[in-house]
XYZ file of N, CA, C and O in Angstrom:
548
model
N 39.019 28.706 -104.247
C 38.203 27.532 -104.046
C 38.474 26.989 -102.638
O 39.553 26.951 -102.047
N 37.234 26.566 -102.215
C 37.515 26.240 -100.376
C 37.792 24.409 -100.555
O 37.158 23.756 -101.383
N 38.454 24.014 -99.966
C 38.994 22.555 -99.858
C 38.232 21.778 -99.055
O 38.358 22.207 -97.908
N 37.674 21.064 -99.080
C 37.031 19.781 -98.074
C 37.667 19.737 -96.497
O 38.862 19.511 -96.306
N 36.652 19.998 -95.338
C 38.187 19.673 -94.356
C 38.303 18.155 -94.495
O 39.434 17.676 -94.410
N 37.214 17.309 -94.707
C 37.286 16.237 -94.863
C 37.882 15.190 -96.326
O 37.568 15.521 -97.470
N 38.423 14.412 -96.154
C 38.136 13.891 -97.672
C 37.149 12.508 -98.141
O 37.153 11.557 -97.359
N 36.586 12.440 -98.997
C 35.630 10.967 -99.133
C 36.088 9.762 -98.655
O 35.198 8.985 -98.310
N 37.623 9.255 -98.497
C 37.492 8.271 -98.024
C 37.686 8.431 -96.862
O 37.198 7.552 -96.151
N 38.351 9.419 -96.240
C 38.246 9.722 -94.854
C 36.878 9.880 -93.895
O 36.676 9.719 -92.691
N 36.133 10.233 -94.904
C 34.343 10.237 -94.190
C 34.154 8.945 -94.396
O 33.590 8.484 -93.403
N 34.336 8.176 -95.155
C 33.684 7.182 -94.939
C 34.303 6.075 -94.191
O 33.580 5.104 -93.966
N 35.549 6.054 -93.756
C 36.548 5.408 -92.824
C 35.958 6.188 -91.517
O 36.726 5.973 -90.579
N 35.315 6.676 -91.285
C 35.138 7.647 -89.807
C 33.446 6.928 -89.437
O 33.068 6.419 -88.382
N 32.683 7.125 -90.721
C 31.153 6.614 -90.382
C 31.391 5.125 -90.180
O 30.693 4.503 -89.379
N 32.318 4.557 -90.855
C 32.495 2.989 -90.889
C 32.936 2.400 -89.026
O 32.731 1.321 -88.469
N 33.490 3.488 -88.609
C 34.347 3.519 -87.421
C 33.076 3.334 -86.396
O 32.723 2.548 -85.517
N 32.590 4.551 -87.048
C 30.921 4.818 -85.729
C 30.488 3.794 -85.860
O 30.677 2.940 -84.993
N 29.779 3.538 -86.961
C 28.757 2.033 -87.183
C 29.296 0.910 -86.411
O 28.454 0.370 -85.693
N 30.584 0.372 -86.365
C 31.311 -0.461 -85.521
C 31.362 -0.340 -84.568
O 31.562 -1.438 -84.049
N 31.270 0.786 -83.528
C 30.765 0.861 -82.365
C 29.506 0.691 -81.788
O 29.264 0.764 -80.584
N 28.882 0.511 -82.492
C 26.962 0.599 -82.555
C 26.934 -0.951 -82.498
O 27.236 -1.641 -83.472
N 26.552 -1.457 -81.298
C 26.540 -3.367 -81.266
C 25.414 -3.549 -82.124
O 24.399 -2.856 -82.057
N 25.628 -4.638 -83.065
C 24.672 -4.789 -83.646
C 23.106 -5.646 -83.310
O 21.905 -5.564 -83.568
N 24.330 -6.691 -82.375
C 22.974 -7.292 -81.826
C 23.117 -6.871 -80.391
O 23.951 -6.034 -80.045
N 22.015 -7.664 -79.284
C 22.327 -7.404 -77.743
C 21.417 -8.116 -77.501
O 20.235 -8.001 -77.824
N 22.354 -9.541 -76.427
C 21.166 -10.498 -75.963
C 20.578 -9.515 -75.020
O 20.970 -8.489 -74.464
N 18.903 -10.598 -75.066
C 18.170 -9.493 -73.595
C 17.514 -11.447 -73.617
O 17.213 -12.305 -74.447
N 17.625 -11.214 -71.549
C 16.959 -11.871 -71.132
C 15.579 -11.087 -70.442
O 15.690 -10.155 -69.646
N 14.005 -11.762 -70.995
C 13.112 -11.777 -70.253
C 12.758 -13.086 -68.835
O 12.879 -14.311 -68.841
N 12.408 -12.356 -68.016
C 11.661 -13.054 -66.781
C 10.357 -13.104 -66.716
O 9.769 -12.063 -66.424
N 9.490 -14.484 -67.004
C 8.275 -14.232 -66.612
C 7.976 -14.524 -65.462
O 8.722 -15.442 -65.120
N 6.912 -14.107 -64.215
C 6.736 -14.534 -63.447
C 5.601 -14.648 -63.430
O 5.027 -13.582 -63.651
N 4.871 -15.602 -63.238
C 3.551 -16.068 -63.100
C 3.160 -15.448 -61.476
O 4.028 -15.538 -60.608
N 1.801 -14.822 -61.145
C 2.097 -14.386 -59.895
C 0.604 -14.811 -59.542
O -0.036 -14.129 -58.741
N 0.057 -15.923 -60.133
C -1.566 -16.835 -59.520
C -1.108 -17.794 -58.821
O -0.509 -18.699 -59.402
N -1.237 -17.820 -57.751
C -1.437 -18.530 -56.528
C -1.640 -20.135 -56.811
O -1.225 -21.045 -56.093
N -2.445 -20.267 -58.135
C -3.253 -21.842 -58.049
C -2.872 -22.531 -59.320
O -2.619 -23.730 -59.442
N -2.863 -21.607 -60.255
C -2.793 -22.710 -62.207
C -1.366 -22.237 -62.364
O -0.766 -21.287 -61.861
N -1.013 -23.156 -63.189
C 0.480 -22.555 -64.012
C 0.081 -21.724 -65.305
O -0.904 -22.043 -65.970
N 0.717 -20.875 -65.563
C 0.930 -20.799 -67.372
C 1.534 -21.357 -67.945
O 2.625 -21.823 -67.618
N 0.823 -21.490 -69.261
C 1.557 -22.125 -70.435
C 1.754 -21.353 -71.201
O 0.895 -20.471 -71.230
N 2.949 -21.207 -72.247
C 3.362 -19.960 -72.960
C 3.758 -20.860 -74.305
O 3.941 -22.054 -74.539
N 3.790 -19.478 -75.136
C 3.982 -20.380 -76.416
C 4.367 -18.860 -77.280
O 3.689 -17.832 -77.285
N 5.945 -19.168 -78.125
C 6.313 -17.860 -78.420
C 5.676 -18.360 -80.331
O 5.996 -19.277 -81.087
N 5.117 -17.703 -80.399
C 5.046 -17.428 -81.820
C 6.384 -16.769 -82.707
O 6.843 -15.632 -82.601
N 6.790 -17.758 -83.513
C 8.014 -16.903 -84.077
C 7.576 -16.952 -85.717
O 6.447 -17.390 -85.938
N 8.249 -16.605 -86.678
C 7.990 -16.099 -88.106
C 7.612 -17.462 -88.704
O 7.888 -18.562 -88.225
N 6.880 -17.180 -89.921
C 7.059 -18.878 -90.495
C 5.797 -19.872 -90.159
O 5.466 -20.965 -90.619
N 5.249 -19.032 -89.176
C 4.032 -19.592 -88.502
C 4.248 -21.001 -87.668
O 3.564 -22.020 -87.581
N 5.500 -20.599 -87.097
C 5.790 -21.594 -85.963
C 5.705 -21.599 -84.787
O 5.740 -20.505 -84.224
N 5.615 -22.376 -84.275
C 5.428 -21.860 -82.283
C 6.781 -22.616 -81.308
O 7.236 -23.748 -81.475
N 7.045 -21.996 -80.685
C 8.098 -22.954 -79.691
C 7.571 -22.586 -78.446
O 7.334 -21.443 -78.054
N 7.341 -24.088 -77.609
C 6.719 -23.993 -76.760
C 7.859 -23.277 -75.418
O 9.088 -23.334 -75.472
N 7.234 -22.784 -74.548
C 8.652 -22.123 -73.534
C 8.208 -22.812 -72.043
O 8.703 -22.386 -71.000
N 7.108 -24.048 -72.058
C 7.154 -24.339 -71.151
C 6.180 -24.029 -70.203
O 5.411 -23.223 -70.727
N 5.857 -24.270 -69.109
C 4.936 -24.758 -67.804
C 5.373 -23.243 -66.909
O 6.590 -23.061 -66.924
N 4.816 -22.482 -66.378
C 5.528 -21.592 -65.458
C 4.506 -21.392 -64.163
O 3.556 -20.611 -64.110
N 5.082 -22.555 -62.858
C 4.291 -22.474 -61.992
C 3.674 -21.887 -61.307
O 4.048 -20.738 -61.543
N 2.736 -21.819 -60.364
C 2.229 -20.247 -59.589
C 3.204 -20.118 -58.741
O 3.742 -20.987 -58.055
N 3.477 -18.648 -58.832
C 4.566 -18.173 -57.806
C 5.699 -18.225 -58.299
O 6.488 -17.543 -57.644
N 6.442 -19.049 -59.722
C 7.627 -18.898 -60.077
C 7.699 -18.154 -61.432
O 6.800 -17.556 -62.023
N 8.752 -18.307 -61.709
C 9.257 -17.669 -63.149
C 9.795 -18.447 -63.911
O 10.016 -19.588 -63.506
N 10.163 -18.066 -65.229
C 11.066 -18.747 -66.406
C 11.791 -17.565 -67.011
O 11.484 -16.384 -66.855
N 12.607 -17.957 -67.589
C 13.420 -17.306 -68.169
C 13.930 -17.356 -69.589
O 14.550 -18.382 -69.869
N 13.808 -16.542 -70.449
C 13.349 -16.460 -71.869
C 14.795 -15.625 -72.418
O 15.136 -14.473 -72.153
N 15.420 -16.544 -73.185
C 16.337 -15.110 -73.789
C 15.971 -15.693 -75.180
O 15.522 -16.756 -75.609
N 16.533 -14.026 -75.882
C 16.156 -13.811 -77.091
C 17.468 -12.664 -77.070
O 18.108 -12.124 -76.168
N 17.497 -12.602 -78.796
C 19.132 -11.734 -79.595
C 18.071 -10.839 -79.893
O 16.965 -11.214 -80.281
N 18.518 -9.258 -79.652
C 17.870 -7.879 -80.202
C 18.374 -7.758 -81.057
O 19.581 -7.997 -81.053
N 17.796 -7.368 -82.122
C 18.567 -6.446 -83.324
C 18.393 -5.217 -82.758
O 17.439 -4.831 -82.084
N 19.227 -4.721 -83.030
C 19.792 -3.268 -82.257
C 18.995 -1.990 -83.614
O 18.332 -0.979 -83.385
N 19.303 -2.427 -84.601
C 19.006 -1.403 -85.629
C 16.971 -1.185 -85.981
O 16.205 -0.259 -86.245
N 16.869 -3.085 -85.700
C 15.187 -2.511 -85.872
C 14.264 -3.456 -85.275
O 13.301 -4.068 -85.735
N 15.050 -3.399 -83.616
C 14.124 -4.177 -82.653
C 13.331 -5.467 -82.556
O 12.488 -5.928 -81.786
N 13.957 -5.858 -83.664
C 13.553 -7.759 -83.831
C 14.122 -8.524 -82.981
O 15.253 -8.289 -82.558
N 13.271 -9.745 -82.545
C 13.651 -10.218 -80.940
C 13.733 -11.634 -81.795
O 12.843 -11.961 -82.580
N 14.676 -12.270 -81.595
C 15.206 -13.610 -82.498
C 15.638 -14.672 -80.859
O 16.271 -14.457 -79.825
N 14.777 -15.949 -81.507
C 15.033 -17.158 -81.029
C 16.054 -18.129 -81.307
O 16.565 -17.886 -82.400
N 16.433 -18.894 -80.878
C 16.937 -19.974 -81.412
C 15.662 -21.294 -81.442
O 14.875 -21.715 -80.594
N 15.943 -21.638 -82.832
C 15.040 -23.201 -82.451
C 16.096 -24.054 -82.131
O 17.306 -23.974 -81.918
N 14.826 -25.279 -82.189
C 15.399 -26.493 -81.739
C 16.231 -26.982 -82.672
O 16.980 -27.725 -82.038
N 16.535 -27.004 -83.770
C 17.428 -27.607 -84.769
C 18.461 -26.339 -85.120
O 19.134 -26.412 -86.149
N 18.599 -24.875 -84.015
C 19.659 -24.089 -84.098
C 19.459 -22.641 -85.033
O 19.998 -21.562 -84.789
N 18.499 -22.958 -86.200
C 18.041 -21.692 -86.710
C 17.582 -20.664 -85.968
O 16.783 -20.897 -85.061
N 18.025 -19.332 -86.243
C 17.446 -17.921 -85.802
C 16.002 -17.777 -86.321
O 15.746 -17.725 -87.524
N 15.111 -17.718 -85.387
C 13.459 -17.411 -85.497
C 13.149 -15.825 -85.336
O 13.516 -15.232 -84.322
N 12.581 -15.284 -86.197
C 12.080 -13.970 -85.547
C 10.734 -13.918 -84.627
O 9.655 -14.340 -85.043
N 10.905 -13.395 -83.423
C 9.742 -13.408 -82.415
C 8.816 -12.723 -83.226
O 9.205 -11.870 -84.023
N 7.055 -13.156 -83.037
C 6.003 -12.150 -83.575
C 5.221 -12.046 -82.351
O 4.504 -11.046 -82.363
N 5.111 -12.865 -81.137
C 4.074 -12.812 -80.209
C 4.383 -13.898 -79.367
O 4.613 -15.016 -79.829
N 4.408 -13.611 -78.006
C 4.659 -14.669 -76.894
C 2.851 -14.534 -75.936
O 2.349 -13.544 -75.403
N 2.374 -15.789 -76.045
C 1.008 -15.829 -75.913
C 1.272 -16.860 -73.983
O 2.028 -17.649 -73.416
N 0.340 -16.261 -73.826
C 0.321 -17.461 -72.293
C -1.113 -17.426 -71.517
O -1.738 -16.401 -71.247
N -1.430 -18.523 -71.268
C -2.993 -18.878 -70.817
C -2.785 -19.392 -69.829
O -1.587 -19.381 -69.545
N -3.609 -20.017 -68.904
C -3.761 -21.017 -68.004
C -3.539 -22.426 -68.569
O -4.103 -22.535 -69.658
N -2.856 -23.617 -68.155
C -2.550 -24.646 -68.844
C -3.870 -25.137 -69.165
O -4.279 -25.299 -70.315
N -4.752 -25.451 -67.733
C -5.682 -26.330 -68.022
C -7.083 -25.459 -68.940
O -8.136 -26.020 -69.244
N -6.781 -24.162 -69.214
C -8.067 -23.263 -69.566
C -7.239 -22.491 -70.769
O -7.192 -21.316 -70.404
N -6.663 -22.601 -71.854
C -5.449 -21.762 -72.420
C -6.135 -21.454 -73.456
O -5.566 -20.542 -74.055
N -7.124 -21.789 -73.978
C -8.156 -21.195 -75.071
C -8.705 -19.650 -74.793
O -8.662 -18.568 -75.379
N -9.330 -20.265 -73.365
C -10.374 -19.291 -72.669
C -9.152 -18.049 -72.142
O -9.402 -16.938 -72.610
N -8.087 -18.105 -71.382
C -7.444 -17.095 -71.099
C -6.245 -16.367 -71.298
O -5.626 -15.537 -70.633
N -5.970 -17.351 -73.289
C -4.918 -16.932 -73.567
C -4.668 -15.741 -73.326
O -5.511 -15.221 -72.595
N -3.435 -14.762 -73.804
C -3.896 -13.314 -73.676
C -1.827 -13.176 -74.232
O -0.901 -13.987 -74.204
N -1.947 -11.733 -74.658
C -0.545 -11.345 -75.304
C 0.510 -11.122 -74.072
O -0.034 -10.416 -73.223
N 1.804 -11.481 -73.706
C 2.691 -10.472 -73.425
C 3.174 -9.277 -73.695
O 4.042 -9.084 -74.547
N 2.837 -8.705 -73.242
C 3.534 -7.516 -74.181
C 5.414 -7.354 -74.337
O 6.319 -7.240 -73.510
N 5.361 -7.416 -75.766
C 6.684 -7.413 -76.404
C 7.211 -6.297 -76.807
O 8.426 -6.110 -76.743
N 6.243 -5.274 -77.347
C 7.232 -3.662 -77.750
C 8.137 -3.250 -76.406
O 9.366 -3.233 -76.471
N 7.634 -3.021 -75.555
C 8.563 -2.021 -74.975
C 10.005 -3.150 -75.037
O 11.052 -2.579 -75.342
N 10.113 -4.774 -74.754
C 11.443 -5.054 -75.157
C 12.271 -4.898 -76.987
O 13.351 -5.129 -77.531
N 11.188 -4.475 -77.259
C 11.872 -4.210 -78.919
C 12.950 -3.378 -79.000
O 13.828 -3.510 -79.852
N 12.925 -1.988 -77.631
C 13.299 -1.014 -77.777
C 14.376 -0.508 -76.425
O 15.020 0.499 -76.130
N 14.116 -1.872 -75.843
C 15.472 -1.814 -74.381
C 16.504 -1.834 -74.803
O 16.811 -2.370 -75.867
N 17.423 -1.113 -73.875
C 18.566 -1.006 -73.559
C 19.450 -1.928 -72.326
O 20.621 -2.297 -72.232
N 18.324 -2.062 -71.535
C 18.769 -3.224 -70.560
C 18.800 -4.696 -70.951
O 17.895 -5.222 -71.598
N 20.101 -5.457 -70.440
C 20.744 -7.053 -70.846
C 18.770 -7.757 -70.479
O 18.128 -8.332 -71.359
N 18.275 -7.523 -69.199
C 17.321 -8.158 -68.774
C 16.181 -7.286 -68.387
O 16.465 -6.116 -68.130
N 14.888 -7.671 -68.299
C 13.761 -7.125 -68.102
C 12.790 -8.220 -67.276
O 13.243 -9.359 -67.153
N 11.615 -7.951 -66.767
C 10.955 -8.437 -65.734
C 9.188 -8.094 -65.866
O 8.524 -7.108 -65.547
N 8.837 -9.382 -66.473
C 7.544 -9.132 -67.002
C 6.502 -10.211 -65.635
O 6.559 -11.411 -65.365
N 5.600 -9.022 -65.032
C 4.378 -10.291 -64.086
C 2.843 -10.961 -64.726
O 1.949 -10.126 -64.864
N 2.632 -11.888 -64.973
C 1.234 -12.271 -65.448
C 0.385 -13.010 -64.682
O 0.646 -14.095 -64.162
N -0.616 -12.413 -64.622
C -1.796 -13.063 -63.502
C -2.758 -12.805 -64.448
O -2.891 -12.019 -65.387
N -3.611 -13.993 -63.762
C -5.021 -14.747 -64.229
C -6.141 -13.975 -63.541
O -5.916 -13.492 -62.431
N -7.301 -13.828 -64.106
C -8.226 -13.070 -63.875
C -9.502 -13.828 -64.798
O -9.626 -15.053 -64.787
N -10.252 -13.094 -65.444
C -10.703 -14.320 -66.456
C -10.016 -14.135 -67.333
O -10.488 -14.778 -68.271
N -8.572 -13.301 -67.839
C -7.702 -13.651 -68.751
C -6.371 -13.798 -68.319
O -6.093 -14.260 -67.212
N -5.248 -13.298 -69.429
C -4.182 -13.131 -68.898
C -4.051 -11.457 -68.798
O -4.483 -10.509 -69.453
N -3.344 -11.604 -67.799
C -2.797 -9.982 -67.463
C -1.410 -9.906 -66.659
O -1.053 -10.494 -65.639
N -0.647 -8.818 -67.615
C 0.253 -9.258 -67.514
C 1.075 -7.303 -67.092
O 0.182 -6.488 -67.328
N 1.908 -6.840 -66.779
C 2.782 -5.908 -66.296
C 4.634 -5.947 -66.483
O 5.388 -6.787 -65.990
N 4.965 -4.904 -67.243
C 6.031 -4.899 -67.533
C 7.003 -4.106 -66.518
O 6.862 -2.886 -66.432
N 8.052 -4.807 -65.693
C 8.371 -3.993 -64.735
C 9.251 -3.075 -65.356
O 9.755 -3.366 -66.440
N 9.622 -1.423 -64.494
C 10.744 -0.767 -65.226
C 11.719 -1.037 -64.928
O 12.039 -1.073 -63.740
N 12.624 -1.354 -66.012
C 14.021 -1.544 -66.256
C 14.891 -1.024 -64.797
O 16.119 -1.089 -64.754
């Protein structure tokens, strides 16, 4: 009879070992930069629950800065609210302040679902919508 090289609790003291090396979470900061010359954006992160937290005014020509906790295992991008609870991100929306109906438009959020980098660098310009470019890492 051939013997295990391993034994059961030894495999599972070894996978337990790996998994613990595997961070579970990993802050990532986003940068938006607004790059229209004339209106600000207004942004507004949609998180679970059907709540919104507003992220603020982002002038022409500047940026803001957005962090959010990754889940490492299945790319959920978590907020903090204002009273300290963890929010799960569903959609970060941004328009023109004074026109935000007419040019809301999405950020795009997958490709940060799936970074590896602490920070990333997203540009959005106005057109008759929003348009927006994810820089590479």
């Amino acid at each position: 009879m051939t013997r295990p090289i391993l034994s059961l609790p030894t495999l599972a003291l070894l996978l337990a070992a790996c998994a613990a090396a595997v961070p579970q979470r990993a802050p990532l900061t986003l940068i938006l930069r607004n790059t229209d010359d004339s209106e600000s954006l207004r942004c507004v992160l949609v998180v679970a629950h059907f709540v919104s937290v507003d992220v603020g005014l982002v002038q022409p020509g500047a940026s803001r800065e957005i962090d959010f906790t990754r889940v490492v295992a299945t790319g959920s991008l978590i907020v903090n609210a204002a009273d300290g609870r963890e929010m799960e991100v569903e959609n970060l929306l941004c328009g023109a302040d004074t026109r935000w109906t007419e040019t809301r438009g999405d950020v795009p959020l997958l490709p940060l679902r799936s970074a590896t980098a602490a920070e990333m660098e997203v540009t959005c310009g106005l057109a008759s919508r929003l348009s927006c470019t994810l820089a590479d890492p």
